XYZ file of C-alpha atoms in Angstrom:
614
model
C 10.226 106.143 39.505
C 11.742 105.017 42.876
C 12.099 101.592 43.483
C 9.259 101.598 46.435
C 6.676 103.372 43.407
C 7.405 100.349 41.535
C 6.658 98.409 43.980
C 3.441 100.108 44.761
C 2.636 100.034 41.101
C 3.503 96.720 40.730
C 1.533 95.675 43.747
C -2.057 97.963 42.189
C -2.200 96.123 39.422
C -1.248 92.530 40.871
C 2.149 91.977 39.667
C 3.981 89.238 42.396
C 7.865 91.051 42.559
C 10.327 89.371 45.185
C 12.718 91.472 47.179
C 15.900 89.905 47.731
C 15.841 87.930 50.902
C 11.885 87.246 50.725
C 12.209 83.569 50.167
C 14.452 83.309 53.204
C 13.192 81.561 56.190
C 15.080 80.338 59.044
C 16.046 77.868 60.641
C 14.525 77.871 63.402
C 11.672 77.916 62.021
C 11.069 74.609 60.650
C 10.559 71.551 62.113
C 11.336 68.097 60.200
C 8.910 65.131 60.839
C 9.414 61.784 58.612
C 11.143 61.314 55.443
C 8.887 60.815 52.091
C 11.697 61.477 49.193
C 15.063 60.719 48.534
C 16.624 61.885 45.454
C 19.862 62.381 43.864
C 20.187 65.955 45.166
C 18.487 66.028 48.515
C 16.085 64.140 51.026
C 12.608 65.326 51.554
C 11.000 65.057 54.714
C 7.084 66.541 55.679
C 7.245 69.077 58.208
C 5.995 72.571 59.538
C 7.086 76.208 58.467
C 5.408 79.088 60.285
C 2.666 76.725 61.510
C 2.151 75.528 57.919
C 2.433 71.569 56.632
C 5.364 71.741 54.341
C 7.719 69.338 52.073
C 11.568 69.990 53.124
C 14.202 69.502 50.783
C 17.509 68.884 52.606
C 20.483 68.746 50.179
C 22.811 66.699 50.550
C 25.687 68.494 49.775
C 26.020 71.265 52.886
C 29.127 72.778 52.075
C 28.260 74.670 48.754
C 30.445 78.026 48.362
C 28.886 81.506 48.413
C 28.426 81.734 44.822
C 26.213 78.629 44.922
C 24.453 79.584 47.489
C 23.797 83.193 45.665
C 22.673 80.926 43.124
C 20.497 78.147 44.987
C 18.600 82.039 46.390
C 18.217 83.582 42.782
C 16.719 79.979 41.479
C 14.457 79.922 44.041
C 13.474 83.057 44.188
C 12.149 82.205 40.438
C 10.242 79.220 41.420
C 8.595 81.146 43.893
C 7.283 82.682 41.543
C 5.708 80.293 39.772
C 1.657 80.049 40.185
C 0.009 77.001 38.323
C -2.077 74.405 40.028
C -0.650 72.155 37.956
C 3.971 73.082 39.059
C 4.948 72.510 42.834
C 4.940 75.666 45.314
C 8.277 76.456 46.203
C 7.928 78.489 49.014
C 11.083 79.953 50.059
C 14.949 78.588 51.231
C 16.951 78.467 54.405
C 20.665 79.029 53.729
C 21.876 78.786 57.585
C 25.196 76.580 57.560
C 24.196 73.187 58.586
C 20.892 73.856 57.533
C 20.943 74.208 53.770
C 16.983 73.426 52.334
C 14.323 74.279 49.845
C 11.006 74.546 51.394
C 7.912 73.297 49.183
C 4.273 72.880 49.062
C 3.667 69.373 51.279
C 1.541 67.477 48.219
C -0.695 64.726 50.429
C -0.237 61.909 47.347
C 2.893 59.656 45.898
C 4.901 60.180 43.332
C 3.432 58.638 39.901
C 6.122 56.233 39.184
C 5.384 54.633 42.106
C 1.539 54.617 41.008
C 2.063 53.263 38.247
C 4.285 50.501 38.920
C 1.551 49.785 41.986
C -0.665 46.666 40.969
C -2.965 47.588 43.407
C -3.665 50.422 41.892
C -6.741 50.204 39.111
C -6.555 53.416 36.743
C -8.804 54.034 33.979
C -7.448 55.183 30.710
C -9.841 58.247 31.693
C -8.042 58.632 34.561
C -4.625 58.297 32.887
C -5.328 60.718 30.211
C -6.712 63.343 33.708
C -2.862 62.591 34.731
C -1.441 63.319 31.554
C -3.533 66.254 31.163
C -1.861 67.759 34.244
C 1.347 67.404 33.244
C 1.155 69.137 30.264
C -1.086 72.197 31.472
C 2.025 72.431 34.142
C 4.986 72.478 31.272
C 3.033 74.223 29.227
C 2.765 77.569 31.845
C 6.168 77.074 32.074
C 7.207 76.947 28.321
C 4.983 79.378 28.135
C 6.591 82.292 30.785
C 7.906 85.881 29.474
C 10.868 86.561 28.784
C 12.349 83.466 28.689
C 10.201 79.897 29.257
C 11.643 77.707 31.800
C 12.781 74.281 30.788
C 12.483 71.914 33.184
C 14.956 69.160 31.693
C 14.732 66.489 33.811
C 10.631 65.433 33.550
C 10.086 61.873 34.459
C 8.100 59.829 36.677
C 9.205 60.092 40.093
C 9.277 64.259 39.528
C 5.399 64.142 39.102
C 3.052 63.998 42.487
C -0.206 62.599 41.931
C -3.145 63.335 44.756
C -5.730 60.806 45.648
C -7.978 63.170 43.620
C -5.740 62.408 40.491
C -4.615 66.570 40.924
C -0.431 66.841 39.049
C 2.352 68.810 40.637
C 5.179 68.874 38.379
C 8.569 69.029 40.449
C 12.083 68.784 41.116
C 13.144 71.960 39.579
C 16.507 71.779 40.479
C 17.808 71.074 37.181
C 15.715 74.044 35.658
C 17.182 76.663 34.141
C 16.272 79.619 31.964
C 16.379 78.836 28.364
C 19.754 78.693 26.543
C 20.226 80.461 23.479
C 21.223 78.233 20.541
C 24.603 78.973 18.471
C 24.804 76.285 16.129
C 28.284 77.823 15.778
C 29.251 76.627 19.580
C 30.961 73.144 20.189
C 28.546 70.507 21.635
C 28.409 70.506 25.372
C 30.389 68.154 27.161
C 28.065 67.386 29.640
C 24.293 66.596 29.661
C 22.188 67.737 32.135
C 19.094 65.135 33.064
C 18.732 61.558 33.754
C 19.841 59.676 30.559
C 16.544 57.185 30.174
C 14.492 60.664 29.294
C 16.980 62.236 27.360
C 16.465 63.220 23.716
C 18.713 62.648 20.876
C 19.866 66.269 20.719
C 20.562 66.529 24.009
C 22.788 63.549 24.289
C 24.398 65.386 21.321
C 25.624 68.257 23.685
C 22.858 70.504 21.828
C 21.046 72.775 24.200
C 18.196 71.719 25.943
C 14.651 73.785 24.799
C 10.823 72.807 24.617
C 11.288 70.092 22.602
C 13.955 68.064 24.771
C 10.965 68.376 27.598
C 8.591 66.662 25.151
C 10.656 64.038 24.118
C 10.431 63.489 27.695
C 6.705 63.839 27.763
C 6.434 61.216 25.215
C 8.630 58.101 27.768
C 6.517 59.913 30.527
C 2.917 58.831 28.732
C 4.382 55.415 27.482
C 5.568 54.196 31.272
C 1.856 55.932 32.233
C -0.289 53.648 29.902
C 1.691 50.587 29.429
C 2.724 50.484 33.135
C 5.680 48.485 32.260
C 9.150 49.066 34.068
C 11.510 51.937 33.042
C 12.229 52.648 29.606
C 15.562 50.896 28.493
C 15.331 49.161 31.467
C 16.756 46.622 29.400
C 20.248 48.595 28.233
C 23.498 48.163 30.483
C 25.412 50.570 28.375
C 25.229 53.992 28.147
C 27.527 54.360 24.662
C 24.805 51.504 23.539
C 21.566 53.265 24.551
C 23.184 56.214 22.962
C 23.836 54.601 19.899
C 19.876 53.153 20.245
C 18.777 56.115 20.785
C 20.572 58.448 18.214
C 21.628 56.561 15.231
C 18.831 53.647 15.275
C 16.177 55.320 16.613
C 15.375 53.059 19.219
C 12.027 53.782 21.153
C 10.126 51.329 23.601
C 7.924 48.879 22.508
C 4.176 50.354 22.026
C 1.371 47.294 22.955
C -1.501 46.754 21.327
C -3.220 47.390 24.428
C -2.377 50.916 24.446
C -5.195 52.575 22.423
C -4.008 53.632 19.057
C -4.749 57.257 19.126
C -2.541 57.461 22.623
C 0.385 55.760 20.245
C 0.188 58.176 18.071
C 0.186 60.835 19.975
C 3.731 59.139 22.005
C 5.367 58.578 18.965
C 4.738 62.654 17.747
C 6.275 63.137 21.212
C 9.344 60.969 20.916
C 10.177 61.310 17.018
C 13.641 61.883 16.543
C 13.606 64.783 14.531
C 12.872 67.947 17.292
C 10.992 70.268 14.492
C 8.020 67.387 13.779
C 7.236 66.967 17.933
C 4.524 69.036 19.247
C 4.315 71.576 21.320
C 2.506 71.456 24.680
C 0.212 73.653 23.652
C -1.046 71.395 20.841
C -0.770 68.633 23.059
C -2.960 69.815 25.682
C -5.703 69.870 22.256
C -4.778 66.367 21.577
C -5.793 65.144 24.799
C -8.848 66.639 25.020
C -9.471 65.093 21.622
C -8.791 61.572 23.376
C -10.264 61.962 25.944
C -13.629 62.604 24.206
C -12.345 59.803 21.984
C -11.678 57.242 24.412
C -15.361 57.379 26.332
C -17.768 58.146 23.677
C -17.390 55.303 21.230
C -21.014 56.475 19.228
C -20.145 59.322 16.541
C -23.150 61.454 17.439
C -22.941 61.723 20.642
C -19.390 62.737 20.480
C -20.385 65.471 18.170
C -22.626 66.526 20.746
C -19.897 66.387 23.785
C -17.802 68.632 21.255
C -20.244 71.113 21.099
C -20.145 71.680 25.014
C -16.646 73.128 24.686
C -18.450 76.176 23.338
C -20.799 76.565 26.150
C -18.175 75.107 28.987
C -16.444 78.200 31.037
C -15.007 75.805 33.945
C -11.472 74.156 33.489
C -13.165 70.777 33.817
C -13.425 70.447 30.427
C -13.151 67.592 27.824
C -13.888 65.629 31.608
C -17.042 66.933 32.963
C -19.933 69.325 31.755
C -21.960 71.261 33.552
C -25.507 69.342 34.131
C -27.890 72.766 33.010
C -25.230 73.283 30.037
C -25.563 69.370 28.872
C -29.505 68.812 29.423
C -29.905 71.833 27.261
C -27.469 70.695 24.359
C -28.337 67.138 24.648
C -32.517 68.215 23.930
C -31.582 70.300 21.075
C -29.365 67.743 19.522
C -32.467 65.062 20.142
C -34.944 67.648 19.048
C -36.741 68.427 21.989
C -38.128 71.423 23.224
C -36.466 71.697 26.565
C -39.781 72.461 28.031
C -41.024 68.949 26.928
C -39.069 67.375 30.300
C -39.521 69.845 32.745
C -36.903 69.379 36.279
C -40.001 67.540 38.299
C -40.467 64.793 35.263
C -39.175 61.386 35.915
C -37.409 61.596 32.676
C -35.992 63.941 33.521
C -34.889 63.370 37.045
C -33.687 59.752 35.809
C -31.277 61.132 33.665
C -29.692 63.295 36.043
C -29.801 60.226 38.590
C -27.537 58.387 36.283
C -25.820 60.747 34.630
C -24.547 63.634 36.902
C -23.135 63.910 39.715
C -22.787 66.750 42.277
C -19.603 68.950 42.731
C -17.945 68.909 45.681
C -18.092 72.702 46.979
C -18.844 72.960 50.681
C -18.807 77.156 50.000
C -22.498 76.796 48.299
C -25.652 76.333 49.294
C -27.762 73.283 48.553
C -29.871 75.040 46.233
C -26.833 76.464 44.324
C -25.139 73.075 44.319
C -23.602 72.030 41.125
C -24.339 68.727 39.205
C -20.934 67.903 36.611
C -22.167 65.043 34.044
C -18.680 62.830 33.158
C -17.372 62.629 29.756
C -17.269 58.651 30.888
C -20.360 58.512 32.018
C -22.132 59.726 29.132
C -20.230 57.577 26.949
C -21.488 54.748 29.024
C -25.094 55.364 28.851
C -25.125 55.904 25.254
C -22.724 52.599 24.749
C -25.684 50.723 27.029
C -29.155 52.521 25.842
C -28.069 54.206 22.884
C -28.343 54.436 20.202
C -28.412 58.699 20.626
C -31.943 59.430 18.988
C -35.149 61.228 20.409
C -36.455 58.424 22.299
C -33.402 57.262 24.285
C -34.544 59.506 27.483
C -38.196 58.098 27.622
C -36.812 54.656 26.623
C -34.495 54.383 29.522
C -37.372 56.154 31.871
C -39.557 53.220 31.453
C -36.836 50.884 31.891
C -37.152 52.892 35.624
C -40.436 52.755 35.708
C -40.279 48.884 35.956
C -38.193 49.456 39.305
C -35.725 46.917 38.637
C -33.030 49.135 37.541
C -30.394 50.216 39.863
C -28.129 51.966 38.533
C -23.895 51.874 38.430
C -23.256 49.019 41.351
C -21.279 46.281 41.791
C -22.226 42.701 42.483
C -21.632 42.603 46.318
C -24.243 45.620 46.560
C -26.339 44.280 44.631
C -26.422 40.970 46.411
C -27.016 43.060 49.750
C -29.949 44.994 48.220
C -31.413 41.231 47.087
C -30.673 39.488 50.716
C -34.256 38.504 52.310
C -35.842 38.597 49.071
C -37.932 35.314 47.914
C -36.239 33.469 45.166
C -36.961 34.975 41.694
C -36.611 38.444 42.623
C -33.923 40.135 40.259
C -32.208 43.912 39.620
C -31.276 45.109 37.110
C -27.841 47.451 37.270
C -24.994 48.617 34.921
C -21.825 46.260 34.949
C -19.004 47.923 37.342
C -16.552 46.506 34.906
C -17.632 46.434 31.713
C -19.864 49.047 29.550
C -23.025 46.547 29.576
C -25.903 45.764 31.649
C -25.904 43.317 34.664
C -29.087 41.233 35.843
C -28.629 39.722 39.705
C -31.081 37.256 40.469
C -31.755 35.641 44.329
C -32.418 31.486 43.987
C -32.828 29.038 46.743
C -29.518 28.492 46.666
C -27.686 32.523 46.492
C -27.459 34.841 43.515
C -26.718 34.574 40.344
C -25.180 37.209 37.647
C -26.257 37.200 34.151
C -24.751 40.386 31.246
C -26.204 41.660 28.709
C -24.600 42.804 26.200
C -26.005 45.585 23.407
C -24.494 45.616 19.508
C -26.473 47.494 17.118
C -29.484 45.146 16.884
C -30.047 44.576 20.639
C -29.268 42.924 23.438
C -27.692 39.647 23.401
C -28.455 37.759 26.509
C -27.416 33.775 26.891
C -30.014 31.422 28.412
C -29.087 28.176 28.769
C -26.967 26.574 25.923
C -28.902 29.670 23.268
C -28.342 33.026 22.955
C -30.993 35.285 22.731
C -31.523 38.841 21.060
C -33.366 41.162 22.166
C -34.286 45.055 20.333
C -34.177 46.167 23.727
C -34.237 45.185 27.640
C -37.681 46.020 28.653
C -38.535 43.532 25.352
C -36.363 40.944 27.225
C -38.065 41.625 30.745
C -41.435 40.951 29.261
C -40.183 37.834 26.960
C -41.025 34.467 28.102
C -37.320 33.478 28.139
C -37.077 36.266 30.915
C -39.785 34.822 32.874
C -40.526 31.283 32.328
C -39.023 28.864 35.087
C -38.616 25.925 33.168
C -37.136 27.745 30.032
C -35.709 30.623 30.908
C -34.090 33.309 33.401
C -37.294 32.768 36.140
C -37.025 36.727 36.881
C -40.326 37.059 38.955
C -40.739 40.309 40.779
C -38.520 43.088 40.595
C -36.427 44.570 43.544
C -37.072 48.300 44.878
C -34.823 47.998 47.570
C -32.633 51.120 47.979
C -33.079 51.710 44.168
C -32.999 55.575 43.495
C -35.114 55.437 40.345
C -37.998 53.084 41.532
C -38.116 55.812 44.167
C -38.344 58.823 41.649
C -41.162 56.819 40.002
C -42.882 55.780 43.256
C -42.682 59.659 44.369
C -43.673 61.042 40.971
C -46.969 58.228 41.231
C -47.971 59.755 44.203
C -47.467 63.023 43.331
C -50.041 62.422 40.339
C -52.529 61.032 41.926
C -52.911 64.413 43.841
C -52.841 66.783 41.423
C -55.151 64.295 39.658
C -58.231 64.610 42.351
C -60.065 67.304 40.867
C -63.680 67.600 38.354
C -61.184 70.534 36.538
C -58.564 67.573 35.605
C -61.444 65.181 33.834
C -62.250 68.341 32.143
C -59.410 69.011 30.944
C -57.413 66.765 30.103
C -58.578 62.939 31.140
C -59.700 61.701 27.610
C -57.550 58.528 27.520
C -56.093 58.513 30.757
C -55.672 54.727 32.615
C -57.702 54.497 35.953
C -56.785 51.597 38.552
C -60.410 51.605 40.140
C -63.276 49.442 39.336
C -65.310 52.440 41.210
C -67.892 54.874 40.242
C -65.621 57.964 39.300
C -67.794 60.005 41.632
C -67.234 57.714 44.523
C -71.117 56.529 44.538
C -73.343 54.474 42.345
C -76.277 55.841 39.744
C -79.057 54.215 37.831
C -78.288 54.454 34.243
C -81.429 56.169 33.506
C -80.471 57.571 30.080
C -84.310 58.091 28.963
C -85.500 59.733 32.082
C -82.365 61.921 31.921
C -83.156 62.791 28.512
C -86.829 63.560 29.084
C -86.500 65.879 32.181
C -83.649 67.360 30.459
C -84.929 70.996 30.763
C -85.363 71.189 34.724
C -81.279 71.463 34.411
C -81.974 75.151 34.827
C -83.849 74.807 38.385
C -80.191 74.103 40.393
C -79.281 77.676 40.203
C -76.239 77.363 37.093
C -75.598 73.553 38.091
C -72.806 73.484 40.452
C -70.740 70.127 39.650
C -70.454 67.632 42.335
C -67.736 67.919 44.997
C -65.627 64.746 45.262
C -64.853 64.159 49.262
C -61.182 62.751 50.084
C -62.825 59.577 50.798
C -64.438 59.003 47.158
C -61.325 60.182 45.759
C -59.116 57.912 47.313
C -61.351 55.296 46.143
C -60.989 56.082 42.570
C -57.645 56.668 42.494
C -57.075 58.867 39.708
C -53.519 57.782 39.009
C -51.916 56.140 36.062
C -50.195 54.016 38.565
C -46.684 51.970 37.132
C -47.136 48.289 36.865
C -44.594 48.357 40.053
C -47.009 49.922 42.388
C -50.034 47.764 42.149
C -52.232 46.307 39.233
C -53.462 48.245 36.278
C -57.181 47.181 35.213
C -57.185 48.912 31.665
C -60.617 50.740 32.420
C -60.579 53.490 29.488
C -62.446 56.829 30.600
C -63.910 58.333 27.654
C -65.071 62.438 27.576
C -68.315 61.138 26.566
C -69.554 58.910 29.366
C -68.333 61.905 31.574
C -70.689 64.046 29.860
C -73.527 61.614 30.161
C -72.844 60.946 33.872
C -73.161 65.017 34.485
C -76.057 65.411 33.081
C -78.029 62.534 35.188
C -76.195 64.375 38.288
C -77.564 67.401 36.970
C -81.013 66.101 36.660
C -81.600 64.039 39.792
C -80.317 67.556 41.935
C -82.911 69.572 40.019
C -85.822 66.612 40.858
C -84.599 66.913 44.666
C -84.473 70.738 44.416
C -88.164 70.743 43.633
């Protein structure tokens, strides 16, 4: 087969093969705009290839001979090749004299040593464990390539870019090189190839460098990630003395308590000395997934459940998010309930989603083909706050709603805003924006005041005064004299709706009742016990309770013609108000509707049309 039928063939069944030369762009055509890098090998500035944004790598050495530059083509030509979201673009080379440069993806973020050393910058062991995820998925495709994986041998901080969207690049390939074959009969090498701080022991042995070497490097990668401390060693002048550290003592970084355990144990499998007992990415990649469920869901049920979305889970956003249709369906069987039993339009049901999901980005669908993603996080939260997970945490949290207090994830500042022009007494309730317990913002005279809650496995324990108070659960504390009382206790009078998405579901799913409620079919059927909020005749006019006349003329029933029932005009109806209203949307007389009396009151209907009929 000619070499253009390979091509061809190659190009049928979607095999990338670069021609010599096809990496090579000119001069010309960049343009250079400020400088973002500078590294031992080259400075990087953002500019514009062929009309494209692009990161320019400008070496510093200008004068390398033709074999090197042969070489610098070949490498690149590799990397070029290279297709993970997770590894840097490289998108091609200019070799023009003057002009020698790698041209790479332009990555709109900062490198994540200088994240992580940021103070400003708040991150989330979530979030961490999303950054260290990335890194691995991107050494693992390259450990991973045929023939021959790629090493990358010099993985550290400043060669990851992190996005504002917490998306990895792994970079700085320049040190890559396709993997050495080991002869333990060869002398040691007499130079190492990396930075020293991220070296393994074998390496600064002379031994070649393989998988292994780039988790060792992993491993200082994760501790500078979660301890955000300064560089490894930073504390080492010598390099014979780290190397001595390093090799014959074993020296590693300090781990802090703060670091969560299962995170420690996971950097010291990366960084043990002996190359055999460290993981491979693949296995790490399991591991995190493993903390990350871990890490947010603290109850032991309902991170059995989470597990069990990893079958039903096709997206890569998995251990991280779950599909909303995927979760609702898994979370009812694992509570036992028919899924049918909180149908889409429920407020149950619709609460839930209102605090738990939220919807993907994807400007390429429709609104009715919008996704909702529920957060690993987020569940863990909910079940941390309302949990425990049994059968009755949805309806239990849907009548915390139905109050209209609740709020929601906000922080104290919008929750004061939401509360500004409100009489004093008035009070939301909202989850903490810091913590994984429940917040309670009050408006006085005098501002606002913040009160937590806090749930263990009894209740709530909520402080008033110089006492703390327990509570089996919040709506038990919202109707508790300690919540009310002024002289006693919290003084929370009326609750706030403003700008509250679940008081809103409840208020539309009121007034969507008390339509489908108007109706002679619905007492029928189905109003044996249901609450009115009328003091009104339910058939919007008065009768004489004329129970013996109704039972002696009880045979002219026939005369109306197959006794038509009454029609109820919009006027009568909005009068009775067929509604099991919430205690939020006006007062609830307890006026208990029985099948009988509607029985009774049909039959004096029924009689007094016959007596007019004759």
């Amino acid at each position: 087969m000619t070499e253009d039928l390979r091509r061809i063939e190659a190009k049928r069944r979607g095999i990338v093969q670069w021609e010599p030369g096809q990496t090579l762009i000119k001069a010309s055509e960049l343009s250079y705009d400020r400088e973002i890098a500078r590294g031992n090998y080259g400075t990087v500035y953002k500019g514009r290839c062929r009309g494209f944004p692009v990161a320019i790598k400008l070496l510093h050495n200008q004068h390398l001979i033709e074999p090197k530059i042969e070489e610098l083509k070949r490498e690149v030509e590799i990397m070029s090749s290279l297709r993970h979201p997770c590894i840097l673009l490289f998108m091609g080379v200019c070799t023009e004299k003057d002009n020698l440069a790698v041209v790479m993806e332009y990555v709109d973020g900062r490198d994540l040593e200088s994240i992580v050393h940021d103070k400003d910058v708040v991150m989330t062991t979530a979030q961490q464990l999303l950054i260290a995820k990335g890194i691995a998925q991107g050494m693992n495709w390259l450990h991973c390539l045929k023939p021959e994986p790629i090493i990358h041998r010099d993985l550290k901080p400043p060669n990851v870019l992190v996005t504002k969207d917490f998306e990895v690049r792994v970079c700085d390939f320049g040190l890559s090189c396709v993997k050495e074959k080991f002869d333990p009969k060869a002398p040691p090498k007499d130079k190492a190839v990396g930075t020293p701080v991220w070296m393994s022991p074998e390496i600064l042995c002379g031994l070649p460098a393989s998988e292994k070497s780039d988790v060792y490097a992993f491993g200082l990668v994760l501790w500078e990630l979660f301890t955000r401390k300064e560089r490894p060693f930073a504390h080492v002048t010598s390099f014979s003395e780290f190397c001595d550290d390093v090799i014959d003592r074993n020296v590693r970084p300090t781990l802090p308590d703060e670091v969560p355990k299962h995170i420690r144990r996971l950097i010291k499998a990366c960084w043990h000395g002996d190359m055999d007992k460290r993981p491979s990415f693949e296995q790490i990649l399991e591991k995190i997934d493993e903390l990350v469920v871990t890490n947010s869901i603290k109850d032991k049920v309902a991170r059995n459940l989470w597990k069990i979305l990893k079958e039903t889970e096709t997206a890569s956003h998995y251990p991280f998010y779950a599909e909303w249709d995927n979760f609702i369906e898994v979370l009812c069987g694992a509570l036992g309930l028919p899924l049918d039993t909180i149908p889409p339009e429920s407020t149950i049901y619709q609460c839930a989603k209102a605090i738990l999901a939220e919807e993907e980005r994807d400007l390429t669908s429709s609104d009715a083909a919008k996704k909702f993603l529920v957060s690993c996080e987020s569940f863990g939260r909910f079940v941390d706050v309302f949990g425990p997970l049994r059968s009755d945490i949805l309806s239990n949290f849907d009548e915390l709603c139905r109050t209209g207090c609740f709020h929601g994830s906000i922080d104290a500042k919008e929750a004061e805003r939401r509360l500004t022009g409100q009489r004093s007494g008035c009070y939301l309730v909202r989850l903490s924006s810091k913590d994984n317990c429940i917040a309670i913002t009050k408006r006085h005279k005098h501002g606002f005041n913040h009160q937590r809650a806090f749930r263990n496995e009894k209740g709530f324990n909520i402080q008033i005064g110089t006492k703390c108070h327990l509570f089996p659960s919040l709506l038990a504390f919202l109707n508790s004299p300690q919540a009310r009382s002024k002289k006693d206790g919290l003084y929370l009078k009326c609750p706030c709706f403003t700008d509250s998405k679940f008081a809103q579901i409840h208020k539309k799913g009121a007034e969507e009742r008390e339509v489908s409620y108007v109706g002679l079919d619905y007492i029928r059927e189905g109003l044996r016990n249901a609450k009115v909020s009328s003091s009104s005749n339910i058939y919007g006019s008065s009768t004489n309770n004329n129970n013996g006349n109704s039972d002696n003329h009880h045979h002219h029933h026939h005369h109306d013609g197959g006794g038509h029932a009454p029609t109820i005009s919009s006027h009568s109806a909005s009068n009775s108000n067929l509604v099991s209203h919430s205690p939020i949307y006006g007062s609830e007389p307890q006026v208990v509707v029985e099948e009988e009396k509607i029985r009774k009151k049909k039959k004096r209907l029924s009689w007094r049309k016959s007596k007019n009929y004759e």
